[in-house]
PDB file of C-alpha atoms in Angstrom:
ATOM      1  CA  UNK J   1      -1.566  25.886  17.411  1.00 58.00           C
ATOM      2  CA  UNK J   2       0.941  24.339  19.750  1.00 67.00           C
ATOM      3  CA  UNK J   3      -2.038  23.530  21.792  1.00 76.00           C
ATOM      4  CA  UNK J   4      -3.627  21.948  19.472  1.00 88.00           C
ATOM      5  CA  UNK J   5      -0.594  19.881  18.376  1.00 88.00           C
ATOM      6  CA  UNK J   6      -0.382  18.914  22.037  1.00 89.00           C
ATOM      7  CA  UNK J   7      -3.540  17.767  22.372  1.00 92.00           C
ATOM      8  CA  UNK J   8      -3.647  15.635  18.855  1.00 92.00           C
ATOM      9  CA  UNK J   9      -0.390  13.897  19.821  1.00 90.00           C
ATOM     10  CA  UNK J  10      -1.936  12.838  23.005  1.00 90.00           C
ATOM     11  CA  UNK J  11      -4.971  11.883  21.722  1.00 92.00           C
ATOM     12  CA  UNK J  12      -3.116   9.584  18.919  1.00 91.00           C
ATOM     13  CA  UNK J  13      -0.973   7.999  21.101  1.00 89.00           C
ATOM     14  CA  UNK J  14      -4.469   7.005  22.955  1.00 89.00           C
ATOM     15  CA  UNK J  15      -6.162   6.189  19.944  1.00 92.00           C
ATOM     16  CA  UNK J  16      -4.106   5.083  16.797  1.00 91.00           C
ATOM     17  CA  UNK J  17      -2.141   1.925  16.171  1.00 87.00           C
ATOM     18  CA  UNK J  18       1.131   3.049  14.362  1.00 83.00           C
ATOM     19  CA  UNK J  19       2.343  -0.367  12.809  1.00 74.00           C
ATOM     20  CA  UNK J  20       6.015  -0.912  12.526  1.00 71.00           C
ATOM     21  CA  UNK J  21       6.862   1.857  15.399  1.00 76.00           C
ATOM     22  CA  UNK J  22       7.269   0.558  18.981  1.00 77.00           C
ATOM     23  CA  UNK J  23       4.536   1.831  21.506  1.00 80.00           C
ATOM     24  CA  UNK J  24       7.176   2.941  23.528  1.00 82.00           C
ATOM     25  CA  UNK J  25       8.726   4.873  20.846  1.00 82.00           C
ATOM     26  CA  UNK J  26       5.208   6.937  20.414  1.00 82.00           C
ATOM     27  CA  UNK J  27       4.439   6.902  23.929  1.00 83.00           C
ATOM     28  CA  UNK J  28       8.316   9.398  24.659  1.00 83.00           C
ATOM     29  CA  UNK J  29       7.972  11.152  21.415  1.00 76.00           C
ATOM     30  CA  UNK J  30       4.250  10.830  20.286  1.00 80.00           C
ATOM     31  CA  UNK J  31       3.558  10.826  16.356  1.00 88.00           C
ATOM     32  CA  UNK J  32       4.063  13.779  14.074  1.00 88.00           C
ATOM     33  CA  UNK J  33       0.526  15.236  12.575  1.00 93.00           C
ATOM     34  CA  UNK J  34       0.280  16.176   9.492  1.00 92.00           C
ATOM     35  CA  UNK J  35      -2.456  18.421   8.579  1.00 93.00           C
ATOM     36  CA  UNK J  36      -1.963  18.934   4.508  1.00 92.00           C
ATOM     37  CA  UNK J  37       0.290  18.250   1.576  1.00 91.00           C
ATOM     38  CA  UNK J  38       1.330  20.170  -1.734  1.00 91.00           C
ATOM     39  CA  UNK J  39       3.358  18.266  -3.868  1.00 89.00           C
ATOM     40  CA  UNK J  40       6.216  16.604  -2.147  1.00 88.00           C
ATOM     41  CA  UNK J  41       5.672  18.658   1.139  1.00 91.00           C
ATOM     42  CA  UNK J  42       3.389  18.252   4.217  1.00 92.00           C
ATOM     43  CA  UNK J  43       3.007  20.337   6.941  1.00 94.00           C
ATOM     44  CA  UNK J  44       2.824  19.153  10.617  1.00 94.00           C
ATOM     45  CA  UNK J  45       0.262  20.832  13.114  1.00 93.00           C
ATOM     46  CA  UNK J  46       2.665  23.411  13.919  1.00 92.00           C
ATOM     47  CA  UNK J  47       3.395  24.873  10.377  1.00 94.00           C
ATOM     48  CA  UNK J  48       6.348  23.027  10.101  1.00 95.00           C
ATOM     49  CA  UNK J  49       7.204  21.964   6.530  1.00 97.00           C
ATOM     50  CA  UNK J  50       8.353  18.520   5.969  1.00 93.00           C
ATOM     51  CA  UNK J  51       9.594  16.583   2.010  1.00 92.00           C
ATOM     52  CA  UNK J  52       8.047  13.835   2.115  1.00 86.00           C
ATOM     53  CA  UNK J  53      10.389  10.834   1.201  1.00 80.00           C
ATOM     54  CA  UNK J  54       7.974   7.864   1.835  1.00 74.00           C
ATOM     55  CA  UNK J  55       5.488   8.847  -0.872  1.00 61.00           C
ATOM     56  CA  UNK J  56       8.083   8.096  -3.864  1.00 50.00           C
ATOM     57  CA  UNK J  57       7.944   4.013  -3.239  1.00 56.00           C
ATOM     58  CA  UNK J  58       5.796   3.071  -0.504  1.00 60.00           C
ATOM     59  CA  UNK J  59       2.644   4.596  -0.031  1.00 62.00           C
ATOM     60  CA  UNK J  60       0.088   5.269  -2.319  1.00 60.00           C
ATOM     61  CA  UNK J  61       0.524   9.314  -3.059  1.00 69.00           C
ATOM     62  CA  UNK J  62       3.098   8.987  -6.008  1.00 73.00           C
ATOM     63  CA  UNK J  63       1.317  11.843  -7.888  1.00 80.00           C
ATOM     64  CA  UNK J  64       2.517  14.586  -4.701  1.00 84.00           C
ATOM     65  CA  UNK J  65      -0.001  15.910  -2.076  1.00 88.00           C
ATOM     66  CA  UNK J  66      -3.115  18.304  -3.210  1.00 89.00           C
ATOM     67  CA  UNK J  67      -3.915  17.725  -6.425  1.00 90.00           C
ATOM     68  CA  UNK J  68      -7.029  19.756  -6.765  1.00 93.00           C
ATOM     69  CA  UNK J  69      -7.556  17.877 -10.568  1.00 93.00           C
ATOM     70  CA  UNK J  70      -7.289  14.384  -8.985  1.00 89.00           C
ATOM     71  CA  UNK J  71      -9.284  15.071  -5.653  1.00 91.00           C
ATOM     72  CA  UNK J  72     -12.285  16.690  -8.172  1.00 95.00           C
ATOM     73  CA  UNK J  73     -12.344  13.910 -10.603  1.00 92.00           C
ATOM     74  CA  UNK J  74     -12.727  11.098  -7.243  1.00 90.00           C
ATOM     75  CA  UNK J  75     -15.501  13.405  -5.386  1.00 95.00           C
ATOM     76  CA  UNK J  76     -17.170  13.268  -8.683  1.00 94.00           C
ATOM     77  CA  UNK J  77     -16.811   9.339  -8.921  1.00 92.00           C
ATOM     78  CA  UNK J  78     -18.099   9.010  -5.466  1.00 93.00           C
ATOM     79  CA  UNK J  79     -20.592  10.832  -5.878  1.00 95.00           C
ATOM     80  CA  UNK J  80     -21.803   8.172  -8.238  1.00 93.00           C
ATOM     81  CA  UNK J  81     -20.249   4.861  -7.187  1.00 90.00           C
ATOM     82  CA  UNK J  82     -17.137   5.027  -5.397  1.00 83.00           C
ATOM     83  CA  UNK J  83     -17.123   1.005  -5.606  1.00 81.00           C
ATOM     84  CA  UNK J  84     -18.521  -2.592  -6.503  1.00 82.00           C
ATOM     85  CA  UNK J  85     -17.389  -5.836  -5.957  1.00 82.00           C
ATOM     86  CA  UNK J  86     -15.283  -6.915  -8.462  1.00 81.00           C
ATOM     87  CA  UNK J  87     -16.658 -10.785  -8.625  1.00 83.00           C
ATOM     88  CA  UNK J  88     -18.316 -10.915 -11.648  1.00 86.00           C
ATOM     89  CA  UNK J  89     -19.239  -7.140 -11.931  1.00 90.00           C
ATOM     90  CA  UNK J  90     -17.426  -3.596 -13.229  1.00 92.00           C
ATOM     91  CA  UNK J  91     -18.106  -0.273 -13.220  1.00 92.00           C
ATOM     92  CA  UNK J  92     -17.411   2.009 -16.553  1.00 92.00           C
ATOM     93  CA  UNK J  93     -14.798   3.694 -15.269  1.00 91.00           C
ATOM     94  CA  UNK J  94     -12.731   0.512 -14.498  1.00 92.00           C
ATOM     95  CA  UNK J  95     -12.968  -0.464 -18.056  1.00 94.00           C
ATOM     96  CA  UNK J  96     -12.179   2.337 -19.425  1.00 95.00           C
ATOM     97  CA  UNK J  97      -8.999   2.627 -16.724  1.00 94.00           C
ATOM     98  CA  UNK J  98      -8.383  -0.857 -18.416  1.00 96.00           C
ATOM     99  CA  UNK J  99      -8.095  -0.039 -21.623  1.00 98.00           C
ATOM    100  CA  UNK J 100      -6.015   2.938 -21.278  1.00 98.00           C
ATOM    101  CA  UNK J 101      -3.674   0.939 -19.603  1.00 97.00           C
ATOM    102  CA  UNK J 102      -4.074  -1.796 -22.156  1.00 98.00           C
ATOM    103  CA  UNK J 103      -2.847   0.943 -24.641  1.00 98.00           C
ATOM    104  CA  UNK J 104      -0.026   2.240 -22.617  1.00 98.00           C
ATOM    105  CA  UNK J 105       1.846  -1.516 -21.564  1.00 97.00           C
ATOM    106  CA  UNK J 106       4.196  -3.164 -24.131  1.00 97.00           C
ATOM    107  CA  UNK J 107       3.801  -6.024 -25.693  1.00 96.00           C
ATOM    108  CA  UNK J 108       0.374  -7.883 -25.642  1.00 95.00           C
ATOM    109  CA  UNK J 109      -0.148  -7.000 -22.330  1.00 95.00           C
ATOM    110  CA  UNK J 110      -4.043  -6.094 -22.049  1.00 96.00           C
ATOM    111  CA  UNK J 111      -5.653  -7.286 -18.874  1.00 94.00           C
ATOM    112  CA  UNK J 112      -5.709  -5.558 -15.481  1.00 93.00           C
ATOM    113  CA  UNK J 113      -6.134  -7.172 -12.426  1.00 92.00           C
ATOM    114  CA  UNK J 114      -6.760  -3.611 -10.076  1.00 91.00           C
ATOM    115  CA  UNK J 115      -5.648  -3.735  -6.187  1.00 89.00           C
ATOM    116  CA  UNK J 116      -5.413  -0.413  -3.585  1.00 84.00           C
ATOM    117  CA  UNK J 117      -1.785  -1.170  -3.142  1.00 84.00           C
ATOM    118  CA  UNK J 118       1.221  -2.278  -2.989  1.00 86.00           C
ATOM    119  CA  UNK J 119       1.007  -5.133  -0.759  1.00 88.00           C
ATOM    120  CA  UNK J 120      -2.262  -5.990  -1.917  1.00 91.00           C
ATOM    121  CA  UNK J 121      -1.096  -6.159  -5.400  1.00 93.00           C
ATOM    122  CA  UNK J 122       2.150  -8.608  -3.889  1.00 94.00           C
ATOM    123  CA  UNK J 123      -0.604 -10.830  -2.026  1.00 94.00           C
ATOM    124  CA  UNK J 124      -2.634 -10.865  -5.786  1.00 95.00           C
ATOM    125  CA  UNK J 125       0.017 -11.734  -7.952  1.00 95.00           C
ATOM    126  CA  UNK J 126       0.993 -14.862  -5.169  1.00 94.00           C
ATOM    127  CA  UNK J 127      -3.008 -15.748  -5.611  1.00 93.00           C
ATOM    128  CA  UNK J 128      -2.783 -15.860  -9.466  1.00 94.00           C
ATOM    129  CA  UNK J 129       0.210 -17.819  -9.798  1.00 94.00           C
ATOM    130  CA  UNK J 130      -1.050 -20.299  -6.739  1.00 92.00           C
ATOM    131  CA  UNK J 131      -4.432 -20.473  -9.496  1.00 93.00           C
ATOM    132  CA  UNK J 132      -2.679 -20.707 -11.860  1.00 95.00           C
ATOM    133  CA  UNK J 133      -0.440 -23.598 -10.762  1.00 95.00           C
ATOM    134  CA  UNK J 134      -3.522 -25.659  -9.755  1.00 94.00           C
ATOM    135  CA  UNK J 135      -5.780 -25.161 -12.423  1.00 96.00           C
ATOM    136  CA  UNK J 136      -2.925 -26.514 -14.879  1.00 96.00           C
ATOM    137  CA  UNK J 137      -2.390 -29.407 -12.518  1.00 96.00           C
ATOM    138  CA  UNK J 138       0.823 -28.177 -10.547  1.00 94.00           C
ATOM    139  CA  UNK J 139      -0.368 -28.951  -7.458  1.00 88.00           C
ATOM    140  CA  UNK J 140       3.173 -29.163  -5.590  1.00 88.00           C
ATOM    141  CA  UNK J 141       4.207 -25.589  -6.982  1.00 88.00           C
ATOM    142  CA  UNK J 142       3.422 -23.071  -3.824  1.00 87.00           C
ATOM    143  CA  UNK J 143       7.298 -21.765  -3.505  1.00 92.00           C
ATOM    144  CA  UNK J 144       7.729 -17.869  -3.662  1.00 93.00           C
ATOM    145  CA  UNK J 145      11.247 -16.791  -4.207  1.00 94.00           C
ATOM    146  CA  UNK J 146      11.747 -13.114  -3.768  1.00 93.00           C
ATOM    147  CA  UNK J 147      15.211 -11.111  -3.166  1.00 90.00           C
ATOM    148  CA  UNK J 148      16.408 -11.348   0.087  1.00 84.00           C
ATOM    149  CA  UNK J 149      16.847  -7.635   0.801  1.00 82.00           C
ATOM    150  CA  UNK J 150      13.252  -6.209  -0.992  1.00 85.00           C
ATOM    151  CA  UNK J 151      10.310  -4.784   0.218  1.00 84.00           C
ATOM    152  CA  UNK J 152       7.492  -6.417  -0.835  1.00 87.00           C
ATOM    153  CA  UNK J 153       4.300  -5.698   1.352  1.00 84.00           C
ATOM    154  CA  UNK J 154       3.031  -5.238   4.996  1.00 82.00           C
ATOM    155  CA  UNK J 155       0.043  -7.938   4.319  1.00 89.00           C
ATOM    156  CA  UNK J 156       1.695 -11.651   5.673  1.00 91.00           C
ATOM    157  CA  UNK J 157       2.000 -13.086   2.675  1.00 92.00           C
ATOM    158  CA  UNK J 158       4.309  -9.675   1.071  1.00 91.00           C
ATOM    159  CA  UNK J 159       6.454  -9.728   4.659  1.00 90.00           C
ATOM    160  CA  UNK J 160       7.057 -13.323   4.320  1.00 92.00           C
ATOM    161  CA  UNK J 161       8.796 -12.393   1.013  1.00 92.00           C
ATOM    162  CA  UNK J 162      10.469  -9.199   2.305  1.00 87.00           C
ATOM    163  CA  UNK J 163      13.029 -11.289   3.608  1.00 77.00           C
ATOM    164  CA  UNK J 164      15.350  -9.702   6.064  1.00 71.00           C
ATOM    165  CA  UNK J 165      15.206  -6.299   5.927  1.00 66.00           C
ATOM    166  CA  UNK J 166      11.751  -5.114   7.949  1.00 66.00           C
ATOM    167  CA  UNK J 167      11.595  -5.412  11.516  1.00 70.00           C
ATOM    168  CA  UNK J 168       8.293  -6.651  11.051  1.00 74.00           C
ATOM    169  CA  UNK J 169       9.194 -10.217  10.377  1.00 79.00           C
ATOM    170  CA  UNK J 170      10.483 -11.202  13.958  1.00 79.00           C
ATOM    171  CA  UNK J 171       7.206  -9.926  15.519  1.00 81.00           C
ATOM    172  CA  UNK J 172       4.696 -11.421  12.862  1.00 85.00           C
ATOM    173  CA  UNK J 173       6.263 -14.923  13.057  1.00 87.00           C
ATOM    174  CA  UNK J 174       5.392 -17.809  12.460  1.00 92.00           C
ATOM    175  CA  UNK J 175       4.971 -16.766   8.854  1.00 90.00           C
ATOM    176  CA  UNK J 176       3.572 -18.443   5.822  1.00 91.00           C
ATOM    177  CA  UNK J 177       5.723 -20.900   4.709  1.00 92.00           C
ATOM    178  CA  UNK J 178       6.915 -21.484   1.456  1.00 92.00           C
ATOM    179  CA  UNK J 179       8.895 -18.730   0.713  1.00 92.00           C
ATOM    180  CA  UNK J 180      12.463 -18.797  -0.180  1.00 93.00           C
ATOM    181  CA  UNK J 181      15.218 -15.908  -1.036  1.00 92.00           C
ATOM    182  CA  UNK J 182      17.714 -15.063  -3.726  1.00 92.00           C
ATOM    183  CA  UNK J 183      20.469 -13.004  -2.858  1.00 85.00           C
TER     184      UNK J 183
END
């Protein structure tokens, strides 16, 4: 297996971009390979048994690693149609993933707007208000103001709100502008 883990690592640091890491930093250590998950653990390619403490706010795995329920119910879905364009069109199982959540928000909160993540959501909700803003004739409202110290998002717009804290900002300048921070 060592072999194996060798080889991978070498291979990765040939063939993978790992965003936020220096190359140098993966070119002396080389990445850690994970090759499955069960709950909050993952295992590396040599057995080792890691808790995974990204999953519980960044990434999209919230629900823990293996879920044999979840992984059935999206084979079947893909099996079917694992997408379509959401201008203009749906797909039954979006609605229905609509209304559920329709039933579960408070208030009179009832419409979905569905992203893949995080940062995609961030970049969204920026979209919406921008529309938003225009379409009722605020055409000089573009001004984001985010904590200064939150994660918001990888995409540009989402690091231009992070605001200080990810060491992505200095290398993706010049970003957006527009965006101001509340301590």
């Amino acid at each position: 297996m060592a072999k194996k883990g060798t080889e991978l690592r070498e291979s990765a640091k040939d063939h993978v971009v790992f965003p936020v890491v220096s190359p140098q930093e993966v070119s002396k250590l080389g990445p850690l390979v994970f090759t499955r998950g069960e709950g909050i653990y993952v295992w590396d390619v040599d057995g080792k048994r890691y808790m995974d403490s990204m999953a519980s706010g960044v990434y999209a795995v919230h629900v823990g690693y293996g879920r044999k329920r979840i992984a059935e119910a999206m084979a079947e879905q893909a099996s079917q149609l694992h997408y379509f364009c959401p201008y203009g069109y749906v797909s039954e199982p979006v609605i229905r993933l609509g209304e559920k959540l329709a039933e579960l928000a408070p208030g009179d909160l009832s419409i979905t707007f569905f992203t893949c993540d995080g940062s995609e959501a961030v970049e969204s909700a920026f979209k919406i208000a921008k529309q938003w803003a225009y379409h009722k004739g605020y055409r000089r409202r573009y001004k984001i103001i985010s904590r200064r110290r939150a994660y918001h998002g990888a995409t540009m717009g989402a690091l231009a709100a992070t605001g200080t804290m990810s060491p992505l900002r200095e290398i993706m300048e010049p970003l957006p502008p527009g965006y101001r921070f509340a301590s």
